[in-house]
Amino acid sequence: MKRRYPFLVFVAGALAARTGDEMSGPALLLAGYALTGSAAGASSLLAGITVAAVVGGPVLGALLDRAGHPGRVLAGALILYAAGLGAILLGLARAPFAVTLLIAMSAGSAAPALSGGWTAQLPGVVPPDRLPRAGAFDAMTFNAASLAGPALAGGVAAVLGAPAALVVSAVLVGAAIPAAWTLPVPSGPRTPVRAAPLRADLAAGARTIVGRPAPARATLTSALSCTAQGALAACAVPLGERVLGGAGRGPLLLACVSVAALTANAVLARFPPPLAPDTIVWAGALVQAAALALAARAGPTLLVGAVLLAGAGEGPQLTAVFAIRHRESPPRLRGQIFTTGAGVKLTGYALGAAAAGPATTWSLTGTLLLAASVSALAVPAFFAIPSEAPLAPEDR
């Protein structure tokens, strides 16, 4: 008899991989600056590994969908990412910077495996009636990783040095490989590797995301929310300096966001709300917009309350986006839809952070209000997409 894959193994693997991923960004910045002495070089490494995700996401997802054993493809992507982090560290010490940047971009193409690629395998692990609650726990691993990863990077760098933080990040990603390799083979139709050109699957996945109202709404709304979240991340250090009495206290604000998101998702896992996931998606964007607007003019106590409110909107929104994708994705395209969505959100976050960084020197208050406007824009953007749209026969 076939043994059932334990859900705890799925969660442990996801948590290890995502903690390593969340740790890799700060570790790249720290190691890049320590070994090159250039803040611009360190930032370009982070940008390279992040932006590559939007290109690699659809292709990686299509390969997962076509694979007879998608867990092994997922494990291969984890190996590529972990090895890429190690190669970046070696390149910083010995190779021309352009070569190291190319390595970072190559590794970044596998990054969606740690987020959407992993989540896409959830229907093969739990029965349909447990999927909503399992999805909430899966989303909690993102929140826990975003809390633990940066703190772990800073702690390891302080004790063992910046390069060691990048090594630990790679080790955590590698620790998830056995859990990925042993993922069960999902039931339902699969696309044989040679049955159709890869570009045909990529086109079908794009049509599903853009042509179906629910995935299109969820993708657009969550991407705008992530852009605002990236802007908040860029504002954290200036907020710490100007409101909390020290720049070093700024990252604590991001920790508060993660704690609130984790708590909100834990409550949702125990007490599922009566609202449809589609409603939670746009409501979460509205809550985050209100929080950012409040943070723009807040004193110390109110600022902490504002970022907690932002997390309370962010956590349930992520869970709801996952629920919509599980509900709307055809089994043969599920991996691609999840990894493409992850790539789009990562790009939105990177763009928000990149735009907000210089803007904070102009006006911190103005930057936060602009971020609030972007998050608020997600609500009319959600409703601007018609609720009904005809489906092509091949996408039904």
XYZ file of C-alpha atoms in Angstrom:
396
model
C 0.000 0.000 0.000
C 1.258 3.470 -0.884
C 2.265 5.439 2.197
C 0.692 8.848 2.612
C 3.063 11.798 2.514
C 2.929 13.498 5.939
C 1.685 17.075 5.825
C 4.195 17.916 8.560
C 7.035 17.005 6.170
C 5.530 19.344 3.567
C 5.367 22.207 6.079
C 8.878 21.529 7.421
C 10.342 21.499 3.918
C 8.500 24.670 2.937
C 9.605 26.423 6.131
C 13.272 25.471 5.662
C 13.341 26.504 1.998
C 11.492 29.764 2.551
C 13.548 30.711 5.599
C 16.685 30.167 3.545
C 15.178 32.282 0.777
C 14.204 35.121 3.126
C 17.666 34.920 4.671
C 19.407 35.032 1.288
C 18.442 38.642 0.481
C 19.964 40.252 3.584
C 22.858 37.796 3.444
C 23.593 38.787 -0.168
C 23.610 42.459 0.798
C 25.878 41.837 3.773
C 28.286 39.510 1.958
C 28.319 41.647 -1.180
C 29.199 44.767 0.758
C 31.751 42.989 2.963
C 33.620 41.411 0.044
C 33.366 44.203 -2.546
C 33.042 47.308 -0.384
C 30.341 48.583 -2.712
C 26.745 49.114 -1.577
C 25.686 49.557 -5.212
C 27.246 46.213 -6.143
C 25.535 44.467 -3.269
C 22.178 45.962 -4.261
C 22.628 44.911 -7.887
C 23.176 41.317 -6.777
C 19.901 41.384 -4.865
C 18.097 42.975 -7.797
C 19.537 40.387 -10.197
C 18.467 37.391 -8.143
C 15.002 38.901 -7.615
C 14.126 40.116 -11.102
C 15.187 36.814 -12.686
C 12.258 35.170 -10.885
C 9.692 36.727 -13.212
C 11.422 35.111 -16.201
C 12.095 31.739 -14.610
C 8.685 31.380 -12.950
C 6.553 30.425 -15.984
C 9.146 28.032 -17.431
C 9.784 26.331 -14.089
C 6.044 26.003 -13.494
C 5.482 24.472 -16.933
C 8.234 21.934 -16.280
C 6.624 21.037 -12.953
C 3.282 20.519 -14.671
C 4.770 18.308 -17.373
C 6.906 16.187 -15.047
C 5.879 12.691 -14.055
C 7.531 13.358 -10.662
C 7.221 17.114 -10.058
C 8.816 16.767 -6.646
C 12.082 15.808 -8.311
C 11.936 18.862 -10.573
C 11.279 20.950 -7.473
C 14.255 19.338 -5.741
C 16.411 20.134 -8.763
C 15.366 23.789 -8.579
C 16.287 23.863 -4.891
C 19.694 22.377 -5.712
C 20.207 25.067 -8.370
C 19.254 27.839 -5.957
C 21.394 26.555 -3.070
C 24.374 25.914 -5.364
C 23.877 29.362 -6.897
C 24.157 31.017 -3.502
C 27.403 29.158 -2.856
C 28.715 30.076 -6.307
C 27.899 33.745 -5.699
C 30.004 33.659 -2.546
C 32.926 32.103 -4.422
C 32.472 34.571 -7.286
C 32.568 37.560 -4.962
C 35.945 36.430 -3.727
C 37.544 35.308 -7.013
C 35.596 36.146 -10.190
C 34.817 39.391 -12.056
C 31.691 41.023 -10.702
C 29.835 40.663 -14.025
C 30.250 36.874 -13.804
C 28.951 36.858 -10.244
C 25.940 38.922 -11.276
C 25.195 36.434 -14.048
C 25.362 33.614 -11.505
C 22.895 35.495 -9.290
C 20.461 35.875 -12.169
C 20.748 32.184 -13.035
C 20.067 31.181 -9.430
C 17.171 33.631 -9.198
C 15.361 31.876 -12.036
C 14.792 28.970 -9.628
C 13.499 31.147 -6.776
C 9.771 30.640 -7.598
C 10.247 26.973 -6.681
C 10.595 28.022 -3.060
C 7.260 29.822 -3.100
C 4.697 29.074 -5.796
C 6.283 25.838 -6.978
C 6.049 24.342 -3.515
C 2.509 25.541 -2.844
C 1.322 24.133 -6.186
C 2.039 20.606 -4.899
C -0.306 20.955 -1.916
C -3.377 19.324 -3.584
C -1.346 16.138 -3.961
C -0.555 16.091 -0.241
C -3.941 16.713 1.402
C -7.507 15.763 0.388
C -9.741 18.497 -1.097
C -11.749 19.037 2.089
C -8.547 19.880 4.017
C -7.085 22.165 1.359
C -8.335 25.521 2.765
C -6.898 24.879 6.224
C -3.695 23.392 4.797
C -3.375 26.471 2.588
C -3.530 28.690 5.665
C -0.708 26.718 7.290
C 1.279 26.919 4.066
C 0.864 30.706 4.024
C 2.031 30.804 7.634
C 5.394 29.374 6.552
C 5.893 32.502 4.430
C 5.139 34.731 7.414
C 7.368 32.739 9.760
C 10.197 32.724 7.211
C 9.949 36.474 6.616
C 10.273 36.936 10.375
C 13.087 34.459 11.004
C 15.154 34.821 7.813
C 16.401 38.420 8.150
C 16.950 38.031 11.903
C 18.965 34.865 11.321
C 21.019 36.560 8.605
C 21.886 39.444 10.908
C 22.667 37.162 13.837
C 24.930 34.809 11.877
C 26.701 37.734 10.212
C 27.325 39.379 13.567
C 28.783 36.209 15.108
C 30.473 34.406 12.207
C 30.778 37.066 9.517
C 28.738 38.079 6.476
C 29.897 35.210 4.190
C 28.728 32.678 6.788
C 25.201 34.077 6.593
C 25.083 33.244 2.873
C 26.375 29.739 3.602
C 23.676 29.121 6.227
C 21.059 30.398 3.790
C 22.198 27.856 1.192
C 22.219 25.074 3.781
C 18.623 25.820 4.794
C 17.474 25.695 1.170
C 19.371 22.437 0.734
C 17.764 20.969 3.840
C 14.401 21.063 2.037
C 15.595 18.899 -0.866
C 14.598 15.503 0.675
C 11.077 16.773 1.431
C 10.742 17.982 -2.159
C 12.183 14.820 -3.735
C 9.686 12.568 -1.932
C 6.577 14.637 -2.737
C 3.779 12.402 -4.019
C 2.902 12.203 -7.687
C -0.333 14.201 -8.073
C -3.433 12.612 -9.525
C -5.190 14.031 -12.567
C -4.077 14.652 -16.132
C -0.475 15.554 -16.818
C 0.974 16.965 -20.023
C 3.506 14.451 -21.427
C 6.875 16.064 -21.967
C 6.848 15.524 -25.743
C 3.081 15.815 -26.320
C 3.127 19.523 -27.062
C 5.710 22.294 -27.359
C 6.622 24.009 -24.126
C 5.521 27.330 -25.604
C 1.984 25.932 -25.976
C 1.813 25.240 -22.243
C 3.237 28.666 -21.471
C 0.573 30.274 -23.649
C -2.188 28.231 -22.000
C -0.968 29.242 -18.548
C -0.881 32.912 -19.513
C -4.423 32.667 -20.898
C -5.613 31.134 -17.636
C -4.062 33.863 -15.503
C -5.195 36.735 -17.715
C -8.412 35.318 -19.142
C -10.099 33.921 -16.049
C -11.563 36.671 -13.859
C -10.654 35.240 -10.437
C -6.940 34.508 -11.125
C -6.562 37.775 -13.024
C -8.064 39.749 -10.145
C -5.994 37.938 -7.537
C -2.748 38.358 -9.494
C -3.235 42.063 -10.232
C -4.444 42.954 -6.731
C -1.729 41.007 -4.913
C 0.969 42.428 -7.230
C -0.091 45.990 -6.387
C -0.186 45.092 -2.692
C 3.322 43.629 -2.957
C 4.535 46.828 -4.593
C 3.261 48.749 -1.566
C 4.863 46.179 0.762
C 8.213 46.703 -0.960
C 7.854 50.434 -0.456
C 7.168 49.904 3.249
C 10.308 47.765 3.508
C 12.361 50.594 1.982
C 10.819 53.039 4.475
C 11.535 50.887 7.527
C 15.041 52.181 8.294
C 14.151 55.890 7.841
C 11.061 55.352 9.995
C 13.206 53.790 12.701
C 15.571 56.743 12.607
C 12.943 59.495 12.589
C 10.167 58.002 14.707
C 11.655 55.259 16.897
C 14.927 56.948 17.801
C 17.367 54.819 15.807
C 17.795 53.429 12.292
C 18.576 49.991 13.733
C 15.057 49.809 15.117
C 13.526 50.067 11.666
C 13.726 46.352 10.820
C 11.683 45.675 13.966
C 8.755 47.261 12.145
C 9.006 44.601 9.440
C 9.146 41.967 12.165
C 5.884 43.382 13.537
C 4.306 43.013 10.089
C 5.375 39.360 9.962
C 4.158 38.648 13.499
C 0.737 40.142 12.742
C 0.473 38.247 9.432
C 1.452 34.986 11.112
C -1.044 35.524 13.923
C -3.857 36.416 11.538
C -3.250 33.293 9.454
C -3.108 31.136 12.581
C -6.524 32.476 13.585
C -7.874 31.825 10.075
C -6.581 28.257 10.168
C -8.471 27.672 13.419
C -11.570 29.719 12.584
C -12.150 29.900 8.808
C -13.934 33.157 7.935
C -17.335 33.194 6.192
C -15.986 35.557 3.515
C -15.042 34.285 0.077
C -11.295 34.351 -0.718
C -12.006 36.857 -3.514
C -13.428 39.307 -0.969
C -10.475 38.832 1.372
C -8.045 39.668 -1.455
C -9.401 43.181 -2.069
C -10.267 43.780 1.589
C -6.678 42.900 2.541
C -5.392 45.505 0.074
C -7.708 48.107 1.611
C -6.531 47.291 5.142
C -2.894 47.636 4.054
C -3.648 50.981 2.396
C -5.208 52.292 5.611
C -2.209 51.060 7.615
C 0.307 52.782 5.337
C -1.642 56.034 5.434
C -1.726 55.820 9.229
C 2.027 55.147 9.380
C 2.742 58.281 7.364
C 1.808 60.592 10.241
C 2.092 58.299 13.269
C 4.099 58.678 16.446
C 5.976 55.709 17.951
C 3.008 53.877 19.505
C 0.641 54.490 16.626
C 3.345 53.500 14.128
C 3.662 50.072 15.714
C -0.110 49.723 15.586
C -0.071 50.724 11.909
C 2.453 48.071 10.892
C 0.563 45.448 12.911
C -2.540 46.437 10.966
C -0.586 46.085 7.713
C 0.370 42.535 8.676
C -3.220 41.719 9.593
C -4.185 42.632 6.035
C -1.189 41.017 4.345
C -1.402 37.550 5.923
C -5.044 36.702 5.096
C -4.645 38.194 1.624
C -1.824 35.748 0.867
C -3.891 32.806 2.096
C -6.830 33.959 -0.027
C -4.664 34.268 -3.149
C -3.489 30.684 -2.650
C -7.086 29.513 -2.195
C -8.158 31.187 -5.448
C -5.279 29.661 -7.392
C -5.988 26.190 -6.021
C -9.662 26.617 -6.900
C -9.203 28.033 -10.383
C -6.075 26.332 -11.726
C -6.500 23.382 -14.099
C -4.360 20.530 -12.708
C -2.179 20.458 -15.825
C -1.305 24.159 -15.390
C -1.271 24.528 -11.614
C 2.499 24.672 -11.162
C 2.933 27.295 -13.863
C 0.164 29.490 -12.481
C 1.635 29.412 -8.982
C 5.226 30.062 -10.055
C 4.196 32.807 -12.489
C 2.164 34.487 -9.762
C 5.129 34.249 -7.400
C 7.404 35.830 -10.000
C 4.994 38.709 -10.615
C 4.680 39.403 -6.880
C 8.451 39.290 -6.367
C 8.898 41.763 -9.201
C 6.253 44.074 -7.751
C 7.968 43.971 -4.365
C 11.355 44.720 -5.936
C 9.956 47.631 -7.965
C 8.238 49.088 -4.900
C 11.420 48.917 -2.851
C 13.544 50.319 -5.681
C 11.218 53.268 -6.251
C 10.687 54.044 -2.572
C 14.373 54.053 -1.645
C 15.272 57.300 -3.461
C 11.818 58.760 -2.755
C 12.354 58.642 1.011
C 15.105 61.246 0.661
C 12.494 63.557 -0.861
C 9.741 62.912 1.662
C 9.225 59.918 3.932
C 5.620 60.921 4.569
C 4.997 61.389 0.853
C 6.527 57.996 0.068
C 4.279 56.215 2.577
C 1.198 58.037 1.266
C 2.171 57.064 -2.271
C 2.531 53.436 -1.147
C -0.905 53.683 0.493
C -2.304 54.974 -2.797
C -0.821 52.026 -4.697
C -2.380 49.569 -2.243
C -5.710 51.400 -2.390
C -5.538 51.322 -6.200
C -5.640 47.535 -5.954
C -9.315 47.713 -4.954
C -10.685 49.463 -8.080
C -8.227 47.385 -10.124
C -9.856 44.256 -8.693
C -13.355 45.357 -9.668
C -12.236 46.731 -13.042
C -11.800 43.147 -14.258
C -15.217 41.758 -15.291
C -16.541 39.029 -13.050
C -17.430 36.854 -16.013
C -15.259 36.086 -18.999
C -15.606 33.390 -21.638
C -13.053 30.604 -21.495
C -11.346 29.089 -24.473
C -12.327 25.402 -24.807
C -8.758 24.226 -24.187
C -8.630 26.121 -20.883
C -11.828 24.653 -19.435
